[in-house]
PDB file of C-alpha atoms in Angstrom:
ATOM      1  CA  ALA A   1       0.000   0.000   0.000  1.00 77.00           C
ATOM      2  CA  GLN A   2       1.144   3.522  -0.700  1.00 83.00           C
ATOM      3  CA  SER A   3       1.866   5.417   2.481  1.00 89.00           C
ATOM      4  CA  VAL A   4       3.970   7.970   4.288  1.00 93.00           C
ATOM      5  CA  ALA A   5       5.268   7.637   7.840  1.00 95.00           C
ATOM      6  CA  GLN A   6       6.599  10.122  10.349  1.00 96.00           C
ATOM      7  CA  PRO A   7       8.122   7.941  13.052  1.00 95.00           C
ATOM      8  CA  GLU A   8       8.377  10.644  15.730  1.00 96.00           C
ATOM      9  CA  ASP A   9       5.368  12.245  17.385  1.00 94.00           C
ATOM     10  CA  GLN A  10       7.535  14.999  18.801  1.00 97.00           C
ATOM     11  CA  VAL A  11      11.034  16.326  18.315  1.00 98.00           C
ATOM     12  CA  ASN A  12      12.686  18.520  20.930  1.00 98.00           C
ATOM     13  CA  VAL A  13      15.688  20.662  20.096  1.00 98.00           C
ATOM     14  CA  ALA A  14      17.494  23.582  21.683  1.00 98.00           C
ATOM     15  CA  GLU A  15      17.534  26.907  19.889  1.00 97.00           C
ATOM     16  CA  GLY A  16      20.597  27.227  17.688  1.00 97.00           C
ATOM     17  CA  ASN A  17      21.037  23.476  17.273  1.00 98.00           C
ATOM     18  CA  PRO A  18      20.384  21.647  14.017  1.00 97.00           C
ATOM     19  CA  LEU A  19      17.040  19.914  13.663  1.00 97.00           C
ATOM     20  CA  THR A  20      15.813  16.919  11.696  1.00 98.00           C
ATOM     21  CA  VAL A  21      12.210  15.792  11.251  1.00 98.00           C
ATOM     22  CA  LYS A  22      12.000  12.342   9.717  1.00 98.00           C
ATOM     23  CA  CYS A  23       9.763  11.059   6.925  1.00 98.00           C
ATOM     24  CA  THR A  24       9.725   7.772   5.047  1.00 97.00           C
ATOM     25  CA  TYR A  25       7.459   6.798   2.184  1.00 95.00           C
ATOM     26  CA  SER A  26       6.212   3.831   0.231  1.00 93.00           C
ATOM     27  CA  VAL A  27       4.921   4.508  -3.281  1.00 88.00           C
ATOM     28  CA  SER A  28       5.092   2.893  -6.665  1.00 83.00           C
ATOM     29  CA  GLY A  29       7.028   4.794  -9.295  1.00 81.00           C
ATOM     30  CA  ASN A  30       8.907   8.029  -8.769  1.00 82.00           C
ATOM     31  CA  PRO A  31       7.747   9.887  -5.674  1.00 87.00           C
ATOM     32  CA  TYR A  32       6.612  13.486  -5.498  1.00 90.00           C
ATOM     33  CA  LEU A  33       7.266  14.555  -1.896  1.00 93.00           C
ATOM     34  CA  PHE A  34       6.186  17.582   0.106  1.00 94.00           C
ATOM     35  CA  TRP A  35       6.587  19.197   3.512  1.00 97.00           C
ATOM     36  CA  TYR A  36       3.944  21.416   5.058  1.00 96.00           C
ATOM     37  CA  VAL A  37       4.011  23.305   8.384  1.00 96.00           C
ATOM     38  CA  GLN A  38       1.101  24.166  10.645  1.00 94.00           C
ATOM     39  CA  TYR A  39       1.473  26.981  13.145  1.00 93.00           C
ATOM     40  CA  PRO A  40      -1.028  27.244  16.029  1.00 87.00           C
ATOM     41  CA  ASN A  41      -4.521  28.229  14.892  1.00 83.00           C
ATOM     42  CA  ARG A  42      -3.427  28.382  11.286  1.00 86.00           C
ATOM     43  CA  GLY A  43      -3.869  26.243   8.211  1.00 88.00           C
ATOM     44  CA  LEU A  44      -1.049  24.226   6.705  1.00 92.00           C
ATOM     45  CA  GLN A  45       1.561  26.144   4.727  1.00 94.00           C
ATOM     46  CA  PHE A  46       3.705  24.718   1.950  1.00 93.00           C
ATOM     47  CA  LEU A  47       7.426  24.517   2.813  1.00 95.00           C
ATOM     48  CA  LEU A  48       9.112  22.645  -0.021  1.00 94.00           C
ATOM     49  CA  LYS A  49       8.750  19.826  -2.518  1.00 93.00           C
ATOM     50  CA  TYR A  50      10.825  17.261  -4.364  1.00 93.00           C
ATOM     51  CA  ILE A  51       9.813  16.359  -7.905  1.00 87.00           C
ATOM     52  CA  THR A  52      13.071  15.428  -9.606  1.00 83.00           C
ATOM     53  CA  GLY A  53      16.685  16.570  -9.843  1.00 85.00           C
ATOM     54  CA  ASP A  54      18.965  17.551  -6.954  1.00 89.00           C
ATOM     55  CA  ASN A  55      18.391  15.402  -3.880  1.00 92.00           C
ATOM     56  CA  LEU A  56      18.757  18.397  -1.567  1.00 95.00           C
ATOM     57  CA  VAL A  57      15.764  20.690  -1.821  1.00 95.00           C
ATOM     58  CA  LYS A  58      15.695  24.158  -0.283  1.00 95.00           C
ATOM     59  CA  GLY A  59      12.479  25.728   0.913  1.00 93.00           C
ATOM     60  CA  SER A  60      10.970  28.511   2.958  1.00 91.00           C
ATOM     61  CA  TYR A  61      12.242  29.822   6.324  1.00 92.00           C
ATOM     62  CA  GLY A  62      15.698  28.242   5.895  1.00 95.00           C
ATOM     63  CA  PHE A  63      14.414  24.671   5.773  1.00 97.00           C
ATOM     64  CA  GLU A  64      15.750  22.031   3.437  1.00 97.00           C
ATOM     65  CA  ALA A  65      15.006  18.375   2.847  1.00 97.00           C
ATOM     66  CA  GLU A  66      17.100  15.519   1.572  1.00 96.00           C
ATOM     67  CA  PHE A  67      15.615  12.914  -0.739  1.00 96.00           C
ATOM     68  CA  ASN A  68      17.198   9.479  -0.329  1.00 95.00           C
ATOM     69  CA  LYS A  69      15.844   6.955  -2.807  1.00 93.00           C
ATOM     70  CA  SER A  70      17.622   3.919  -1.376  1.00 93.00           C
ATOM     71  CA  GLN A  71      16.268   4.601   2.112  1.00 95.00           C
ATOM     72  CA  THR A  72      12.915   5.880   0.795  1.00 95.00           C
ATOM     73  CA  SER A  73      13.244   8.909   3.038  1.00 96.00           C
ATOM     74  CA  PHE A  74      12.673  12.643   2.780  1.00 97.00           C
ATOM     75  CA  HIS A  75      13.887  14.141   6.051  1.00 98.00           C
ATOM     76  CA  LEU A  76      13.353  17.819   6.818  1.00 98.00           C
ATOM     77  CA  LYS A  77      16.361  19.702   8.165  1.00 98.00           C
ATOM     78  CA  LYS A  78      17.481  23.099   9.349  1.00 97.00           C
ATOM     79  CA  PRO A  79      21.045  23.985  10.396  1.00 97.00           C
ATOM     80  CA  SER A  80      20.056  26.259  13.298  1.00 97.00           C
ATOM     81  CA  ALA A  81      16.638  26.032  14.940  1.00 97.00           C
ATOM     82  CA  LEU A  82      14.628  29.042  16.088  1.00 97.00           C
ATOM     83  CA  VAL A  83      11.978  29.125  18.805  1.00 96.00           C
ATOM     84  CA  SER A  84       9.603  30.400  16.118  1.00 95.00           C
ATOM     85  CA  ASP A  85      10.079  27.108  14.217  1.00 96.00           C
ATOM     86  CA  SER A  86       7.990  25.374  16.883  1.00 96.00           C
ATOM     87  CA  ALA A  87       4.999  23.971  14.995  1.00 96.00           C
ATOM     88  CA  LEU A  88       3.424  20.810  13.598  1.00 96.00           C
ATOM     89  CA  TYR A  89       5.127  19.453  10.487  1.00 97.00           C
ATOM     90  CA  PHE A  90       3.519  17.184   7.904  1.00 96.00           C
ATOM     91  CA  CYS A  91       5.202  15.135   5.227  1.00 96.00           C
ATOM     92  CA  ALA A  92       3.096  14.219   2.190  1.00 93.00           C
ATOM     93  CA  VAL A  93       3.503  12.112  -0.922  1.00 91.00           C
ATOM     94  CA  ARG A  94       1.586  12.364  -4.190  1.00 87.00           C
ATOM     95  CA  VAL A  95      -0.044   9.155  -5.323  1.00 81.00           C
ATOM     96  CA  PHE A  96      -2.232   8.254  -8.259  1.00 76.00           C
ATOM     97  CA  SER A  97      -5.434   6.784  -6.891  1.00 70.00           C
ATOM     98  CA  GLY A  98      -8.987   6.576  -8.132  1.00 67.00           C
ATOM     99  CA  GLY A  99      -8.034   8.149 -11.435  1.00 68.00           C
ATOM    100  CA  TYR A 100      -6.389  11.273 -10.165  1.00 71.00           C
ATOM    101  CA  ASN A 101      -3.362  12.549  -8.267  1.00 75.00           C
ATOM    102  CA  LYS A 102      -3.839  13.098  -4.550  1.00 80.00           C
ATOM    103  CA  LEU A 103      -1.702  13.780  -1.507  1.00 85.00           C
ATOM    104  CA  ILE A 104      -1.349  11.332   1.358  1.00 89.00           C
ATOM    105  CA  PHE A 105      -0.240  12.997   4.579  1.00 92.00           C
ATOM    106  CA  GLY A 106       1.753  11.600   7.456  1.00 93.00           C
ATOM    107  CA  ALA A 107       0.424  11.827  11.005  1.00 93.00           C
ATOM    108  CA  GLY A 108       2.541  14.887  11.730  1.00 94.00           C
ATOM    109  CA  THR A 109       5.516  15.622  13.985  1.00 96.00           C
ATOM    110  CA  ARG A 110       5.405  18.319  16.604  1.00 96.00           C
ATOM    111  CA  LEU A 111       8.645  20.290  16.754  1.00 97.00           C
ATOM    112  CA  ALA A 112       9.418  22.042  20.021  1.00 97.00           C
ATOM    113  CA  VAL A 113      12.391  24.409  20.027  1.00 97.00           C
ATOM    114  CA  HIS A 114      13.480  25.441  23.519  1.00 96.00           C
ATOM    115  CA  PRO A 115      15.306  28.698  24.270  1.00 94.00           C
TER     116      PRO A 115
ATOM    117  CA  GLU B   1      -4.351  38.516  -0.975  1.00 88.00           C
ATOM    118  CA  ALA B   2      -4.613  34.976  -2.303  1.00 86.00           C
ATOM    119  CA  GLN B   3      -6.420  32.912   0.269  1.00 93.00           C
ATOM    120  CA  VAL B   4      -8.869  30.207   1.220  1.00 96.00           C
ATOM    121  CA  THR B   5     -11.539  31.388   3.653  1.00 96.00           C
ATOM    122  CA  GLN B   6     -13.487  29.035   5.899  1.00 97.00           C
ATOM    123  CA  ASN B   7     -16.439  29.818   8.135  1.00 97.00           C
ATOM    124  CA  PRO B   8     -17.190  29.326  10.923  1.00 96.00           C
ATOM    125  CA  ARG B   9     -13.792  28.964  12.586  1.00 95.00           C
ATOM    126  CA  TYR B  10     -15.304  27.453  15.695  1.00 96.00           C
ATOM    127  CA  LEU B  11     -18.638  25.739  16.178  1.00 95.00           C
ATOM    128  CA  ILE B  12     -20.267  23.747  18.948  1.00 95.00           C
ATOM    129  CA  THR B  13     -23.434  21.946  17.960  1.00 94.00           C
ATOM    130  CA  VAL B  14     -25.615  19.033  19.026  1.00 95.00           C
ATOM    131  CA  THR B  15     -26.147  15.638  17.482  1.00 96.00           C
ATOM    132  CA  GLY B  16     -28.472  15.704  14.497  1.00 95.00           C
ATOM    133  CA  LYS B  17     -28.528  19.455  13.868  1.00 96.00           C
ATOM    134  CA  LYS B  18     -27.593  20.064  10.239  1.00 96.00           C
ATOM    135  CA  LEU B  19     -24.690  22.401   9.639  1.00 96.00           C
ATOM    136  CA  THR B  20     -22.656  23.772   6.760  1.00 97.00           C
ATOM    137  CA  VAL B  21     -19.035  24.862   6.774  1.00 98.00           C
ATOM    138  CA  THR B  22     -18.347  27.268   3.943  1.00 98.00           C
ATOM    139  CA  CYS B  23     -15.137  27.456   1.932  1.00 98.00           C
ATOM    140  CA  SER B  24     -14.233  30.084  -0.628  1.00 98.00           C
ATOM    141  CA  GLN B  25     -11.028  30.683  -2.611  1.00 97.00           C
ATOM    142  CA  ASN B  26     -10.018  33.714  -4.676  1.00 96.00           C
ATOM    143  CA  MET B  27      -7.267  32.127  -6.795  1.00 92.00           C
ATOM    144  CA  ASN B  28      -9.444  30.701  -9.562  1.00 92.00           C
ATOM    145  CA  HIS B  29      -8.259  27.207  -8.620  1.00 91.00           C
ATOM    146  CA  GLU B  30      -9.894  24.239 -10.284  1.00 89.00           C
ATOM    147  CA  TYR B  31      -9.191  21.724  -7.525  1.00 90.00           C
ATOM    148  CA  MET B  32     -10.682  21.951  -4.035  1.00 93.00           C
ATOM    149  CA  SER B  33     -10.692  19.471  -1.187  1.00 94.00           C
ATOM    150  CA  TRP B  34     -11.860  18.966   2.386  1.00 96.00           C
ATOM    151  CA  TYR B  35      -9.761  17.267   5.058  1.00 96.00           C
ATOM    152  CA  ARG B  36     -10.256  16.416   8.678  1.00 96.00           C
ATOM    153  CA  GLN B  37      -7.373  16.442  11.111  1.00 94.00           C
ATOM    154  CA  ASP B  38      -7.400  14.153  14.123  1.00 93.00           C
ATOM    155  CA  PRO B  39      -4.543  13.544  16.602  1.00 88.00           C
ATOM    156  CA  GLY B  40      -2.258  10.738  15.499  1.00 85.00           C
ATOM    157  CA  LEU B  41      -4.040  10.357  12.156  1.00 89.00           C
ATOM    158  CA  GLY B  42      -2.791  13.359  10.249  1.00 88.00           C
ATOM    159  CA  LEU B  43      -5.041  14.770   7.537  1.00 91.00           C
ATOM    160  CA  ARG B  44      -7.586  12.535   5.903  1.00 93.00           C
ATOM    161  CA  GLN B  45      -9.432  13.547   2.780  1.00 92.00           C
ATOM    162  CA  ILE B  46     -13.216  13.741   3.001  1.00 96.00           C
ATOM    163  CA  TYR B  47     -14.286  14.922  -0.472  1.00 95.00           C
ATOM    164  CA  TYR B  48     -12.650  16.636  -3.378  1.00 92.00           C
ATOM    165  CA  SER B  49     -13.672  18.481  -6.523  1.00 92.00           C
ATOM    166  CA  MET B  50     -11.741  18.636  -9.769  1.00 87.00           C
ATOM    167  CA  ASN B  51     -13.894  21.484 -11.122  1.00 89.00           C
ATOM    168  CA  VAL B  52     -17.407  22.937 -11.106  1.00 93.00           C
ATOM    169  CA  GLU B  53     -20.064  20.223 -10.778  1.00 93.00           C
ATOM    170  CA  VAL B  54     -17.353  17.528 -10.445  1.00 91.00           C
ATOM    171  CA  THR B  55     -17.039  16.057  -6.967  1.00 93.00           C
ATOM    172  CA  ASP B  56     -15.975  12.692  -5.596  1.00 90.00           C
ATOM    173  CA  LYS B  57     -15.412  10.861  -2.341  1.00 92.00           C
ATOM    174  CA  GLY B  58     -12.110  10.873  -0.544  1.00 90.00           C
ATOM    175  CA  ASP B  59     -11.019   8.427   2.113  1.00 90.00           C
ATOM    176  CA  VAL B  60     -13.559   9.245   4.854  1.00 95.00           C
ATOM    177  CA  PRO B  61     -16.749  10.555   3.164  1.00 96.00           C
ATOM    178  CA  GLU B  62     -19.368   8.945   5.440  1.00 96.00           C
ATOM    179  CA  GLY B  63     -21.679  11.483   7.033  1.00 96.00           C
ATOM    180  CA  TYR B  64     -20.645  14.356   4.766  1.00 98.00           C
ATOM    181  CA  LYS B  65     -21.886  15.982   1.574  1.00 97.00           C
ATOM    182  CA  VAL B  66     -20.402  18.637  -0.671  1.00 97.00           C
ATOM    183  CA  SER B  67     -21.398  20.697  -3.681  1.00 96.00           C
ATOM    184  CA  ARG B  68     -19.488  22.714  -6.253  1.00 97.00           C
ATOM    185  CA  LYS B  69     -21.904  25.014  -8.054  1.00 97.00           C
ATOM    186  CA  GLU B  70     -19.370  27.800  -8.476  1.00 96.00           C
ATOM    187  CA  LYS B  71     -15.644  27.597  -8.965  1.00 95.00           C
ATOM    188  CA  ARG B  72     -14.791  29.605  -5.871  1.00 97.00           C
ATOM    189  CA  ASN B  73     -17.058  27.863  -3.342  1.00 98.00           C
ATOM    190  CA  PHE B  74     -16.971  24.345  -1.936  1.00 98.00           C
ATOM    191  CA  PRO B  75     -19.209  23.974   1.140  1.00 98.00           C
ATOM    192  CA  LEU B  76     -19.066  20.958   3.442  1.00 98.00           C
ATOM    193  CA  ILE B  77     -22.453  19.792   4.704  1.00 98.00           C
ATOM    194  CA  LEU B  78     -23.097  17.626   7.737  1.00 97.00           C
ATOM    195  CA  GLU B  79     -26.726  16.557   7.402  1.00 94.00           C
ATOM    196  CA  SER B  80     -26.946  14.869  10.810  1.00 96.00           C
ATOM    197  CA  PRO B  81     -23.752  15.448  12.795  1.00 97.00           C
ATOM    198  CA  SER B  82     -22.588  12.863  15.290  1.00 97.00           C
ATOM    199  CA  PRO B  83     -19.944  13.073  18.044  1.00 97.00           C
ATOM    200  CA  ASN B  84     -17.421  11.115  15.938  1.00 96.00           C
ATOM    201  CA  GLN B  85     -17.404  14.067  13.544  1.00 97.00           C
ATOM    202  CA  THR B  86     -15.856  16.269  16.223  1.00 97.00           C
ATOM    203  CA  SER B  87     -12.653  17.334  14.527  1.00 97.00           C
ATOM    204  CA  LEU B  88     -10.607  20.092  12.946  1.00 96.00           C
ATOM    205  CA  TYR B  89     -11.591  20.614   9.326  1.00 97.00           C
ATOM    206  CA  PHE B  90      -9.515  22.148   6.566  1.00 96.00           C
ATOM    207  CA  CYS B  91     -10.461  23.256   3.101  1.00 96.00           C
ATOM    208  CA  ALA B  92      -7.717  23.495   0.479  1.00 94.00           C
ATOM    209  CA  SER B  93      -7.377  24.418  -3.175  1.00 93.00           C
ATOM    210  CA  SER B  94      -4.812  24.152  -5.947  1.00 89.00           C
ATOM    211  CA  PRO B  95      -4.386  24.388  -9.708  1.00 83.00           C
ATOM    212  CA  PRO B  96      -5.205  21.154 -11.609  1.00 74.00           C
ATOM    213  CA  THR B  97      -3.576  18.120 -10.008  1.00 64.00           C
ATOM    214  CA  GLY B  98      -2.134  16.711 -13.204  1.00 59.00           C
ATOM    215  CA  GLY B  99       1.340  17.638 -14.346  1.00 53.00           C
ATOM    216  CA  ALA B 100       4.578  18.052 -12.454  1.00 50.00           C
ATOM    217  CA  ASP B 101       5.745  21.470 -11.378  1.00 49.00           C
ATOM    218  CA  GLY B 102       3.298  23.209  -9.117  1.00 47.00           C
ATOM    219  CA  ALA B 103       0.958  20.282  -8.935  1.00 59.00           C
ATOM    220  CA  ASN B 104      -0.529  19.562  -5.556  1.00 65.00           C
ATOM    221  CA  VAL B 105       0.883  22.638  -3.846  1.00 85.00           C
ATOM    222  CA  LEU B 106      -2.222  23.166  -1.798  1.00 90.00           C
ATOM    223  CA  THR B 107      -3.344  26.430  -0.246  1.00 92.00           C
ATOM    224  CA  PHE B 108      -5.175  25.752   2.997  1.00 94.00           C
ATOM    225  CA  GLY B 109      -7.797  27.655   4.917  1.00 95.00           C
ATOM    226  CA  ALA B 110      -7.227  28.458   8.599  1.00 94.00           C
ATOM    227  CA  GLY B 111      -9.391  25.571   9.764  1.00 95.00           C
ATOM    228  CA  SER B 112     -12.798  25.065  11.379  1.00 96.00           C
ATOM    229  CA  ARG B 113     -12.932  23.393  14.773  1.00 96.00           C
ATOM    230  CA  LEU B 114     -16.198  21.536  15.141  1.00 97.00           C
ATOM    231  CA  THR B 115     -17.518  19.993  18.343  1.00 97.00           C
ATOM    232  CA  VAL B 116     -20.619  17.791  18.235  1.00 96.00           C
ATOM    233  CA  LEU B 117     -22.210  17.106  21.627  1.00 95.00           C
TER     234      LEU B 117
END
């Protein structure tokens, strides 16, 4: 079955330290992968996507993600975390189902950045 | 400003009392979709619409209805709400979902928190 998994419910990191939020996927064919962020009382916002090309994708707010085909992973990273990065992060993969393309979302990972 | 607007943002209702959550987008997007967000389950798709008068079921459509009479509006209707429909609901839109670049970059509304007693 096609799916996306975020193995950590919560990630805690100190401000200024690097952060990683993990995502693994299972799809047939070449994956289209996305990261979205949800701040409190807000809708989800697009961060970045991988379609093809360079395995390291850069996105908004200094975030980047590394596509690893052999490990079927698309981990979100940032070199130096900010308290304002604290939010809920969703990984998503595009699948072809029922005759159209749709996104399947992971369960989400809550990132807490401590001062 | 390009946006998706949902109303109401918060609603407490009782079992069986019909309600409608409205969704409107100003980006002339063809594709619109409703999701519900529940702890530990992420976002699950309820219904989607590829264009005006074209709607179809998502993964969890039971107990919901939608309509798409105009391109900008995509209301979610709960004919007889039940407590298991207590959730956070999101409407989203995007350009057509076919193709590569730009496909499936969804714009989300701010969410509607619904409580059914």
